[in-house]
mmCIF file of C-alpha atoms and ligand atoms in Angstrom:
data_model
loop_
_atom_site.group_PDB
_atom_site.id
_atom_site.type_symbol
_atom_site.label_atom_id
_atom_site.label_comp_id
_atom_site.label_asym_id
_atom_site.label_seq_id
_atom_site.Cartn_x
_atom_site.Cartn_y
_atom_site.Cartn_z
ATOM 1 C CA MET A 970 -4.019 7.018 23.388
ATOM 2 C CA GLU A 971 -0.489 8.399 23.417
ATOM 3 C CA THR A 972 1.309 7.175 20.396
ATOM 4 C CA SER A 973 5.274 6.950 21.043
ATOM 5 C CA LEU A 974 7.446 7.625 18.497
ATOM 6 C CA THR A 975 10.935 5.535 17.928
ATOM 7 C CA THR A 976 13.808 4.224 15.704
ATOM 8 C CA ASP A 977 14.133 0.831 17.983
ATOM 9 C CA PRO A 978 12.694 -1.924 16.050
ATOM 10 C CA GLU A 979 12.538 -3.654 19.539
ATOM 11 C CA GLU A 980 11.198 -1.042 20.689
ATOM 12 C CA ALA A 981 8.201 -1.216 17.960
ATOM 13 C CA ALA A 982 7.683 -4.901 18.896
ATOM 14 C CA ALA A 983 7.657 -4.383 22.117
ATOM 15 C CA PHE A 984 3.583 -3.316 21.709
ATOM 16 C CA ILE A 985 2.741 -5.741 19.176
ATOM 17 C CA ARG A 986 3.601 -8.694 21.562
ATOM 18 C CA GLY A 987 1.506 -6.584 24.223
ATOM 19 C CA GLY A 988 -1.648 -6.520 21.658
ATOM 20 C CA GLY A 989 -0.705 -3.108 20.186
ATOM 21 C CA ILE A 990 -0.869 -1.278 16.875
ATOM 22 C CA VAL A 991 2.651 -0.041 15.532
ATOM 23 C CA ALA A 992 2.711 2.149 12.293
ATOM 24 C CA PHE A 993 6.309 0.946 10.358
ATOM 25 C CA PRO A 994 7.922 1.571 6.682
ATOM 26 C CA THR A 995 8.210 -0.258 4.259
ATOM 27 C CA GLU A 996 9.396 -0.261 1.002
ATOM 28 C CA THR A 997 6.212 0.197 -0.590
ATOM 29 C CA VAL A 998 4.188 2.652 2.172
ATOM 30 C CA TYR A 999 3.690 2.519 5.585
ATOM 31 C CA GLY A 1000 2.088 0.125 7.259
ATOM 32 C CA LEU A 1001 -0.264 -0.195 10.652
ATOM 33 C CA GLY A 1002 0.389 -3.381 12.275
ATOM 34 C CA ALA A 1003 -1.086 -5.969 14.422
ATOM 35 C CA ASN A 1004 -0.317 -10.142 15.441
ATOM 36 C CA VAL A 1005 -2.411 -11.333 13.152
ATOM 37 C CA PHE A 1006 -3.627 -14.365 16.214
ATOM 38 C CA ALA A 1007 -4.697 -11.499 18.003
ATOM 39 C CA GLU A 1008 -8.364 -10.790 17.092
ATOM 40 C CA ARG A 1009 -8.548 -7.518 19.314
ATOM 41 C CA ALA A 1010 -5.363 -5.946 18.166
ATOM 42 C CA VAL A 1011 -6.652 -6.524 14.063
ATOM 43 C CA ALA A 1012 -10.038 -5.246 15.745
ATOM 44 C CA LYS A 1013 -7.961 -2.150 16.733
ATOM 45 C CA ILE A 1014 -6.342 -0.957 13.379
ATOM 46 C CA PHE A 1015 -10.129 -1.200 11.907
ATOM 47 C CA GLU A 1016 -10.981 1.531 14.201
ATOM 48 C CA ALA A 1017 -7.617 3.361 14.016
ATOM 49 C CA LYS A 1018 -8.209 3.866 10.432
ATOM 50 C CA ARG A 1019 -12.001 3.817 9.769
ATOM 51 C CA ARG A 1020 -11.426 1.222 8.231
ATOM 52 C CA PRO A 1021 -15.237 -0.730 6.535
ATOM 53 C CA ALA A 1022 -15.463 -4.292 8.157
ATOM 54 C CA ASP A 1023 -14.604 -5.861 4.606
ATOM 55 C CA ASN A 1024 -11.565 -4.468 3.514
ATOM 56 C CA PRO A 1025 -9.274 -7.274 3.901
ATOM 57 C CA LEU A 1026 -5.644 -7.282 5.096
ATOM 58 C CA ILE A 1027 -2.144 -8.380 4.340
ATOM 59 C CA ALA A 1028 -0.196 -10.590 6.681
ATOM 60 C CA HIS A 1029 3.532 -8.950 6.451
ATOM 61 C CA ILE A 1030 6.260 -11.986 7.511
ATOM 62 C CA GLY A 1031 9.604 -12.094 8.464
ATOM 63 C CA ASP A 1032 10.922 -15.005 7.082
ATOM 64 C CA ALA A 1033 9.091 -17.678 4.535
ATOM 65 C CA SER A 1034 9.448 -20.141 7.371
ATOM 66 C CA GLN A 1035 5.901 -18.195 9.003
ATOM 67 C CA ILE A 1036 4.194 -18.700 5.759
ATOM 68 C CA ASP A 1037 3.635 -21.971 6.715
ATOM 69 C CA GLU A 1038 1.988 -20.319 10.074
ATOM 70 C CA LEU A 1039 -0.843 -18.536 7.472
ATOM 71 C CA SER A 1040 -1.585 -21.210 5.065
ATOM 72 C CA ASN A 1041 -1.318 -24.860 4.657
ATOM 73 C CA ASP A 1042 -2.276 -24.498 1.118
ATOM 74 C CA VAL A 1043 0.405 -22.634 -1.204
ATOM 75 C CA PRO A 1044 -0.287 -23.774 -4.723
ATOM 76 C CA ALA A 1045 2.345 -24.024 -7.149
ATOM 77 C CA SER A 1046 1.702 -20.462 -8.763
ATOM 78 C CA ALA A 1047 2.296 -19.359 -5.585
ATOM 79 C CA ARG A 1048 5.816 -20.642 -5.468
ATOM 80 C CA VAL A 1049 6.902 -19.928 -7.776
ATOM 81 C CA LEU A 1050 6.420 -16.142 -7.335
ATOM 82 C CA ILE A 1051 7.064 -16.444 -3.908
ATOM 83 C CA ASP A 1052 10.499 -18.028 -4.816
ATOM 84 C CA GLU A 1053 10.637 -15.423 -7.429
ATOM 85 C CA PHE A 1054 9.664 -12.140 -5.557
ATOM 86 C CA PHE A 1055 9.943 -12.566 -1.974
ATOM 87 C CA PRO A 1056 11.433 -10.163 -0.074
ATOM 88 C CA GLY A 1057 9.725 -7.614 -2.787
ATOM 89 C CA PRO A 1058 6.710 -5.452 -3.457
ATOM 90 C CA LEU A 1059 4.622 -8.188 -4.223
ATOM 91 C CA THR A 1060 1.155 -9.584 -2.063
ATOM 92 C CA VAL A 1061 0.410 -13.098 -3.427
ATOM 93 C CA VAL A 1062 -3.370 -14.601 -2.253
ATOM 94 C CA VAL A 1063 -4.028 -17.843 -0.862
ATOM 95 C CA LYS A 1064 -6.280 -20.016 0.715
ATOM 96 C CA LYS A 1065 -5.788 -19.264 4.908
ATOM 97 C CA ALA A 1066 -5.123 -21.884 7.503
ATOM 98 C CA SER A 1067 -8.267 -22.151 9.901
ATOM 99 C CA ARG A 1068 -6.055 -20.375 12.900
ATOM 100 C CA VAL A 1069 -6.005 -16.969 11.145
ATOM 101 C CA PRO A 1070 -8.772 -15.417 12.268
ATOM 102 C CA LEU A 1071 -11.332 -14.529 10.267
ATOM 103 C CA ILE A 1072 -11.073 -11.143 11.352
ATOM 104 C CA ALA A 1073 -8.065 -10.110 9.503
ATOM 105 C CA THR A 1074 -9.269 -11.167 6.360
ATOM 106 C CA ALA A 1075 -12.979 -9.738 6.531
ATOM 107 C CA GLY A 1076 -14.451 -12.772 6.407
ATOM 108 C CA LEU A 1077 -12.223 -14.128 3.459
ATOM 109 C CA GLU A 1078 -11.153 -17.523 3.993
ATOM 110 C CA THR A 1079 -7.800 -16.397 1.826
ATOM 111 C CA ILE A 1080 -4.779 -14.582 2.582
ATOM 112 C CA GLY A 1081 -2.699 -12.390 1.560
ATOM 113 C CA ILE A 1082 0.923 -12.445 2.465
ATOM 114 C CA ARG A 1083 3.936 -10.642 2.005
ATOM 115 C CA MET A 1084 7.277 -10.070 2.959
ATOM 116 C CA PRO A 1085 8.328 -6.682 3.111
ATOM 117 C CA ARG A 1086 11.806 -5.754 1.074
ATOM 118 C CA HIS A 1087 13.058 -3.289 4.127
ATOM 119 C CA ASP A 1088 15.499 -3.825 6.846
ATOM 120 C CA LEU A 1089 14.120 -1.535 9.697
ATOM 121 C CA ALA A 1090 10.431 -3.649 8.713
ATOM 122 C CA ARG A 1091 12.631 -6.828 8.474
ATOM 123 C CA ALA A 1092 14.245 -6.460 11.988
ATOM 124 C CA PHE A 1093 10.754 -4.915 13.238
ATOM 125 C CA LEU A 1094 9.312 -7.918 11.913
ATOM 126 C CA PHE A 1095 11.894 -10.558 13.164
ATOM 127 C CA ALA A 1096 11.109 -8.673 16.617
ATOM 128 C CA CYS A 1097 7.459 -9.330 16.484
ATOM 129 C CA GLY A 1098 7.536 -13.366 16.806
ATOM 130 C CA THR A 1099 4.568 -13.170 14.681
ATOM 131 C CA PRO A 1100 2.845 -12.513 11.178
ATOM 132 C CA VAL A 1101 1.928 -8.898 10.968
ATOM 133 C CA VAL A 1102 -1.727 -7.955 9.288
ATOM 134 C CA ALA A 1103 -0.997 -4.451 7.933
ATOM 135 C CA PRO A 1104 -2.830 -2.291 5.739
ATOM 136 C CA SER A 1105 -1.933 1.416 5.178
ATOM 137 C CA ALA A 1106 -1.039 3.449 7.944
ATOM 138 C CA ASN A 1107 -3.757 6.267 6.316
ATOM 139 C CA ILE A 1108 -7.450 7.327 7.026
ATOM 140 C CA SER A 1109 -9.343 5.380 5.113
ATOM 141 C CA GLY A 1110 -9.920 6.443 1.405
ATOM 142 C CA ARG A 1111 -6.692 9.202 2.680
ATOM 143 C CA PRO A 1112 -3.354 9.023 0.339
ATOM 144 C CA SER A 1113 -1.284 6.056 1.951
ATOM 145 C CA PRO A 1114 1.713 7.323 3.944
ATOM 146 C CA THR A 1115 5.007 7.262 2.528
ATOM 147 C CA THR A 1116 6.355 8.951 5.624
ATOM 148 C CA TRP A 1117 6.576 8.509 9.594
ATOM 149 C CA GLN A 1118 5.211 12.762 9.467
ATOM 150 C CA ALA A 1119 2.066 11.388 7.034
ATOM 151 C CA VAL A 1120 1.373 8.899 9.625
ATOM 152 C CA LEU A 1121 1.772 10.954 12.416
ATOM 153 C CA ASP A 1122 -0.589 13.533 10.549
ATOM 154 C CA ASP A 1123 -3.481 10.873 10.415
ATOM 155 C CA LEU A 1124 -3.120 9.077 13.082
ATOM 156 C CA ASP A 1125 -1.517 10.556 16.436
ATOM 157 C CA GLY A 1126 -3.352 9.135 19.068
ATOM 158 C CA ARG A 1127 -5.310 6.125 17.396
ATOM 159 C CA ILE A 1128 -2.466 3.465 17.499
ATOM 160 C CA ASP A 1129 0.406 2.859 20.178
ATOM 161 C CA CYS A 1130 3.638 3.582 18.384
ATOM 162 C CA ILE A 1131 5.175 4.883 14.939
ATOM 163 C CA LEU A 1132 8.459 2.970 13.837
ATOM 164 C CA GLN A 1133 10.287 5.991 12.358
ATOM 165 C CA GLY A 1134 12.178 5.184 9.093
ATOM 166 C CA GLU A 1135 13.539 7.212 6.021
ATOM 167 C CA ALA A 1136 10.479 8.270 3.456
ATOM 168 C CA THR A 1137 9.306 4.855 1.625
ATOM 169 C CA ALA A 1138 11.346 3.664 -1.601
ATOM 170 C CA ILE A 1139 8.385 2.707 -3.932
ATOM 171 C CA GLY A 1140 5.740 5.174 -2.667
ATOM 172 C CA LEU A 1141 2.830 3.523 -4.397
ATOM 173 C CA GLU A 1142 1.349 -0.460 -2.346
ATOM 174 C CA SER A 1143 2.428 -3.314 -3.410
ATOM 175 C CA THR A 1144 1.260 -5.706 -6.557
ATOM 176 C CA VAL A 1145 -1.279 -8.400 -5.254
ATOM 177 C CA VAL A 1146 -1.875 -11.554 -7.246
ATOM 178 C CA ASP A 1147 -4.598 -13.896 -6.845
ATOM 179 C CA CYS A 1148 -3.395 -17.371 -6.565
ATOM 180 C CA THR A 1149 -6.652 -19.407 -5.649
ATOM 181 C CA GLY A 1150 -8.153 -19.614 -8.980
ATOM 182 C CA ALA A 1151 -7.241 -22.283 -12.162
ATOM 183 C CA VAL A 1152 -5.010 -19.133 -13.427
ATOM 184 C CA PRO A 1153 -3.460 -16.524 -11.154
ATOM 185 C CA CYS A 1154 -4.831 -13.236 -11.528
ATOM 186 C CA VAL A 1155 -3.241 -9.420 -10.479
ATOM 187 C CA LEU A 1156 -5.784 -8.028 -8.216
ATOM 188 C CA ARG A 1157 -3.646 -4.661 -7.502
ATOM 189 C CA PRO A 1158 -1.278 -3.398 -10.231
ATOM 190 C CA GLY A 1159 1.875 -2.872 -8.209
ATOM 191 C CA ALA A 1160 5.738 -2.175 -8.529
ATOM 192 C CA ILE A 1161 6.163 -5.095 -9.864
ATOM 193 C CA SER A 1162 4.962 -5.291 -13.253
ATOM 194 C CA ILE A 1163 2.995 -7.662 -14.994
ATOM 195 C CA GLU A 1164 6.246 -8.042 -16.927
ATOM 196 C CA ASP A 1165 8.264 -9.118 -14.484
ATOM 197 C CA LEU A 1166 4.918 -11.340 -13.562
ATOM 198 C CA ARG A 1167 5.280 -12.598 -17.027
ATOM 199 C CA ARG A 1168 8.467 -13.791 -17.241
ATOM 200 C CA VAL A 1169 7.918 -17.020 -14.053
ATOM 201 C CA VAL A 1170 4.269 -17.003 -14.777
ATOM 202 C CA PRO A 1171 3.399 -16.472 -18.642
ATOM 203 C CA GLU A 1172 -0.522 -17.087 -18.646
ATOM 204 C CA ILE A 1173 -0.976 -14.479 -15.305
ATOM 205 C CA GLU A 1174 -4.100 -12.423 -16.206
ATOM 206 C CA ALA A 1175 -3.786 -8.616 -16.008
ATOM 207 C CA PHE A 1176 -5.384 -6.416 -14.029
ATOM 208 C CA SER A 1177 -8.667 -5.525 -15.692
ATOM 209 C CA GLY A 1178 -9.412 -2.091 -14.109
ATOM 210 C CA ASP A 1179 -13.155 -3.140 -13.053
ATOM 211 C CA THR A 1180 -14.426 -4.209 -10.397
ATOM 212 C CA SER A 1181 -16.562 -7.165 -11.473
ATOM 213 C CA LYS A 1182 -13.188 -9.217 -9.327
ATOM 214 C CA ALA A 1183 -14.604 -7.411 -6.475
ATOM 215 C CA ALA A 1184 -15.784 -9.932 -4.219
ATOM 216 C CA ALA A 1185 -12.243 -11.806 -4.098
ATOM 217 C CA SER A 1186 -10.909 -8.414 -3.759
ATOM 218 C CA PRO A 1187 -13.839 -6.292 -1.713
ATOM 219 C CA GLY A 1188 -10.857 -3.713 -0.746
ATOM 220 C CA MET A 1189 -10.548 -2.774 -4.450
ATOM 221 C CA LEU A 1190 -14.248 -1.024 -4.196
ATOM 222 C CA HIS A 1191 -13.453 1.639 -1.508
ATOM 223 C CA LYS A 1192 -13.102 5.564 -2.186
ATOM 224 C CA HIS A 1193 -9.208 5.497 -2.294
ATOM 225 C CA TYR A 1194 -6.035 7.996 -1.823
ATOM 226 C CA SER A 1195 -8.196 11.139 -2.495
ATOM 227 C CA PRO A 1196 -6.509 14.235 -1.194
ATOM 228 C CA ARG A 1197 -9.560 16.686 -0.095
ATOM 229 C CA ALA A 1198 -8.094 19.006 -3.228
ATOM 230 C CA LYS A 1199 -10.076 17.935 -6.537
ATOM 231 C CA VAL A 1200 -7.738 15.139 -8.533
ATOM 232 C CA VAL A 1201 -7.855 16.036 -12.446
ATOM 233 C CA VAL A 1202 -6.010 14.033 -15.127
ATOM 234 C CA VAL A 1203 -5.016 15.170 -17.840
ATOM 235 C CA ASN A 1204 -3.349 13.413 -21.162
ATOM 236 C CA GLN A 1205 -1.230 16.594 -22.026
ATOM 237 C CA VAL A 1206 0.317 19.500 -19.828
ATOM 238 C CA SER A 1207 -1.064 21.866 -21.985
ATOM 239 C CA GLU A 1208 -4.518 21.051 -20.436
ATOM 240 C CA ALA A 1209 -3.550 21.805 -16.878
ATOM 241 C CA ALA A 1210 -4.931 25.358 -16.400
ATOM 242 C CA GLU A 1211 -2.157 27.719 -13.775
ATOM 243 C CA GLY A 1212 -2.806 29.220 -10.598
ATOM 244 C CA ASP A 1213 -2.387 29.761 -7.142
ATOM 245 C CA GLU A 1214 -4.513 27.364 -6.084
ATOM 246 C CA ALA A 1215 -4.182 24.906 -8.352
ATOM 247 C CA ALA A 1216 -1.691 22.122 -8.650
ATOM 248 C CA PHE A 1217 0.710 20.025 -11.254
ATOM 249 C CA ILE A 1218 2.558 16.500 -11.388
ATOM 250 C CA GLY A 1219 3.545 14.729 -13.650
ATOM 251 C CA ILE A 1220 6.973 14.548 -15.887
ATOM 252 C CA GLY A 1221 6.502 17.120 -18.563
ATOM 253 C CA GLU A 1222 7.132 21.090 -17.264
ATOM 254 C CA PRO A 1223 4.382 23.582 -17.884
ATOM 255 C CA SER A 1224 5.139 26.952 -19.254
ATOM 256 C CA GLY A 1225 2.086 28.131 -16.554
ATOM 257 C CA ARG A 1226 2.197 28.876 -12.291
ATOM 258 C CA PHE A 1227 1.055 26.826 -10.165
ATOM 259 C CA GLY A 1228 0.544 27.200 -6.388
ATOM 260 C CA ARG A 1229 2.436 23.845 -6.061
ATOM 261 C CA MET A 1230 4.840 22.067 -8.726
ATOM 262 C CA ALA A 1231 6.532 18.979 -8.854
ATOM 263 C CA VAL A 1232 8.218 17.669 -12.203
ATOM 264 C CA CYS A 1233 9.617 14.867 -12.407
ATOM 265 C CA ARG A 1234 11.916 12.753 -13.915
ATOM 266 C CA SER A 1235 10.464 9.222 -14.190
ATOM 267 C CA ALA A 1236 7.561 7.086 -13.728
ATOM 268 C CA GLU A 1237 9.185 5.910 -10.662
ATOM 269 C CA GLU A 1238 10.360 9.295 -9.086
ATOM 270 C CA TYR A 1239 5.745 10.559 -9.585
ATOM 271 C CA ALA A 1240 4.825 7.173 -8.168
ATOM 272 C CA ARG A 1241 7.678 8.015 -5.144
ATOM 273 C CA ARG A 1242 6.232 11.587 -4.760
ATOM 274 C CA VAL A 1243 2.488 11.495 -5.139
ATOM 275 C CA PHE A 1244 0.979 10.620 -2.414
ATOM 276 C CA ALA A 1245 3.249 12.665 -0.537
ATOM 277 C CA PHE A 1246 2.345 15.590 -2.714
ATOM 278 C CA PHE A 1247 -1.473 14.999 -2.779
ATOM 279 C CA ARG A 1248 -0.820 15.864 1.132
ATOM 280 C CA GLU A 1249 1.150 18.803 0.462
ATOM 281 C CA CYS A 1250 -1.079 19.897 -1.881
ATOM 282 C CA ASP A 1251 -3.715 19.710 1.121
ATOM 283 C CA GLN A 1252 -1.873 21.296 3.740
ATOM 284 C CA ALA A 1253 -1.265 24.607 1.335
ATOM 285 C CA GLY A 1254 -4.866 24.353 0.977
ATOM 286 C CA ILE A 1255 -4.784 23.895 -3.172
ATOM 287 C CA GLY A 1256 -8.273 23.396 -4.854
ATOM 288 C CA VAL A 1257 -7.657 20.951 -8.037
ATOM 289 C CA ILE A 1258 -4.328 19.110 -8.736
ATOM 290 C CA TYR A 1259 -3.852 18.357 -12.556
ATOM 291 C CA CYS A 1260 -2.130 14.835 -13.124
ATOM 292 C CA GLU A 1261 -0.612 14.301 -16.310
ATOM 293 C CA CYS A 1262 -0.988 10.748 -17.753
ATOM 294 C CA VAL A 1263 2.332 8.205 -18.024
ATOM 295 C CA GLU A 1264 2.564 5.071 -20.804
ATOM 296 C CA GLU A 1265 1.032 2.288 -18.761
ATOM 297 C CA THR A 1266 4.097 0.171 -18.817
ATOM 298 C CA GLY A 1267 6.213 -0.860 -15.631
ATOM 299 C CA ILE A 1268 4.881 0.926 -12.485
ATOM 300 C CA GLY A 1269 3.169 3.474 -15.348
ATOM 301 C CA ARG A 1270 0.160 0.686 -14.601
ATOM 302 C CA ALA A 1271 0.283 0.826 -10.846
ATOM 303 C CA LEU A 1272 0.597 5.278 -11.505
ATOM 304 C CA MET A 1273 -2.773 5.482 -13.843
ATOM 305 C CA ASP A 1274 -4.915 2.970 -11.355
ATOM 306 C CA ARG A 1275 -3.964 5.699 -8.036
ATOM 307 C CA LEU A 1276 -4.630 8.408 -9.902
ATOM 308 C CA ARG A 1277 -7.735 7.245 -11.711
ATOM 309 C CA ARG A 1278 -9.309 6.083 -8.107
ATOM 310 C CA ALA A 1279 -8.215 9.942 -6.646
ATOM 311 C CA ALA A 1280 -9.963 11.468 -9.046
ATOM 312 C CA ALA A 1281 -12.700 9.338 -8.982
ATOM 313 C CA GLY A 1282 -13.124 9.864 -5.099
HETATM 314 O O1 TXA B 562 2.370 -2.178 -0.467
HETATM 315 C C1 TXA B 562 1.607 -3.151 0.726
HETATM 316 O O2 TXA B 562 0.860 -3.558 0.058
HETATM 317 C C2 TXA B 562 0.964 -2.267 2.054
HETATM 318 C C3 TXA B 562 2.493 -2.609 2.709
HETATM 319 C C4 TXA B 562 1.836 -1.889 4.104
HETATM 320 O O3 TXA B 562 2.644 -3.560 2.358
HETATM 321 N N1 TXA B 562 -0.266 -2.662 2.807
HETATM 322 C C5 TXA B 562 -1.188 -2.514 2.029
HETATM 323 O O4 TXA B 562 -2.500 -2.639 2.501
HETATM 324 O O5 TXA B 562 -1.766 -1.492 1.121
HETATM 325 P P1 TXA B 562 -3.650 -1.912 2.092
HETATM 326 O O6 TXA B 562 -4.744 -2.453 3.579
HETATM 327 O O7 TXA B 562 -4.376 -0.548 2.229
HETATM 328 O O8 TXA B 562 -4.347 -2.722 1.191
HETATM 329 C C6 TXA B 562 -4.540 -4.660 0.859
HETATM 330 C C7 TXA B 562 -5.730 -4.781 -0.045
HETATM 331 C C8 TXA B 562 -6.907 -4.932 -0.037
HETATM 332 O O9 TXA B 562 -7.694 -3.097 0.210
HETATM 333 C C9 TXA B 562 -7.246 -5.614 -1.707
HETATM 334 O O10 TXA B 562 -7.610 -4.776 -2.485
HETATM 335 C C10 TXA B 562 -6.057 -6.323 -0.888
HETATM 336 O O11 TXA B 562 -5.083 -6.207 -0.757
HETATM 337 N N2 TXA B 562 -6.588 -7.758 -0.578
HETATM 338 C C11 TXA B 562 -5.925 -8.328 0.567
HETATM 339 N N3 TXA B 562 -6.087 -9.169 0.987
HETATM 340 C C12 TXA B 562 -7.058 -9.881 -0.019
HETATM 341 C C13 TXA B 562 -7.763 -11.427 0.364
HETATM 342 N N4 TXA B 562 -7.547 -12.025 0.842
HETATM 343 N N5 TXA B 562 -7.964 -11.346 -1.068
HETATM 344 C C14 TXA B 562 -8.020 -10.827 -2.277
HETATM 345 N N6 TXA B 562 -7.481 -9.122 -1.999
HETATM 346 C C15 TXA B 562 -7.092 -9.252 -0.678
HETATM 347 MG MG1 MG B 563 -4.966 1.063 2.125
#
């Protein structure tokens, strides 16, 4: 299939309305969308990404009124989070309505819902006129795409259209909070930090980092965020071994010479740049990428989660 490129949200939405799959920008990473109620279209997402069938998708909405199309059971904790953080980089998991097809949720009776805070994404979702399920728009296991060019690298010829926007502002995927239990808990850390969440829901459980919550969030078990190069997380800048085939990303400035290097001014900048840096290193034939640890507060917690997973992959 030929992949159309456009900057027009109406043109991109026409593919969704016709049962196609479309990559679009958000404030976190680019997503690969389909109409949540079109089972054939949702199946195409799994095929195009080579995504394991047990990994559930997040439903994206342009307007809060669309929550009712997805769930008839939004508990008080979810309401509070929605009021406070929608639109934004937060996904709430609630019981799904029966009309939401099981293929969208990978067989789960729950669904993740998110309203992006991004003008082009919202114009696109509005024009689609339906909630749109969208995983990150990469081949499964690869670093999430933060530019439309990264989407094209992975999915050219495999999807109907790419809605071209700017590079994404946050660079890591949304915070996922499970609101179906007695106490809400963070399944995936993101830009909305545990500190932010606790301001409005003090009892919320932090992301534990273990996989005992795997049944609730099967996607967490899969290989993730991995460049072809080996990823090594270092505590100190000085632990990174220089060389033309080595790369470094972090906040400190290493003294050695590296084939590729990204020195960031903050954890936010580090988060924004890391996935694109991984892809750039692969294109440059880098063998090992040293990633400096950051403090696990704010977005630092999400960043360390992604770095550890990339290193494990
Ligand atoms: O920022 C984001 O969330 C991006 C953009 C495109 O919105 N999307 C994204 O989707 O990161 P994806 O598919 O790469 O990650 C979705 C993850 C799943 O792997 C799973 O861990 C969790 O969200 N998830 C989704 N639905 C769930 C559910 N019903 N129950 C538990 N976890 C769920
Ligand atoms: Mg993903």
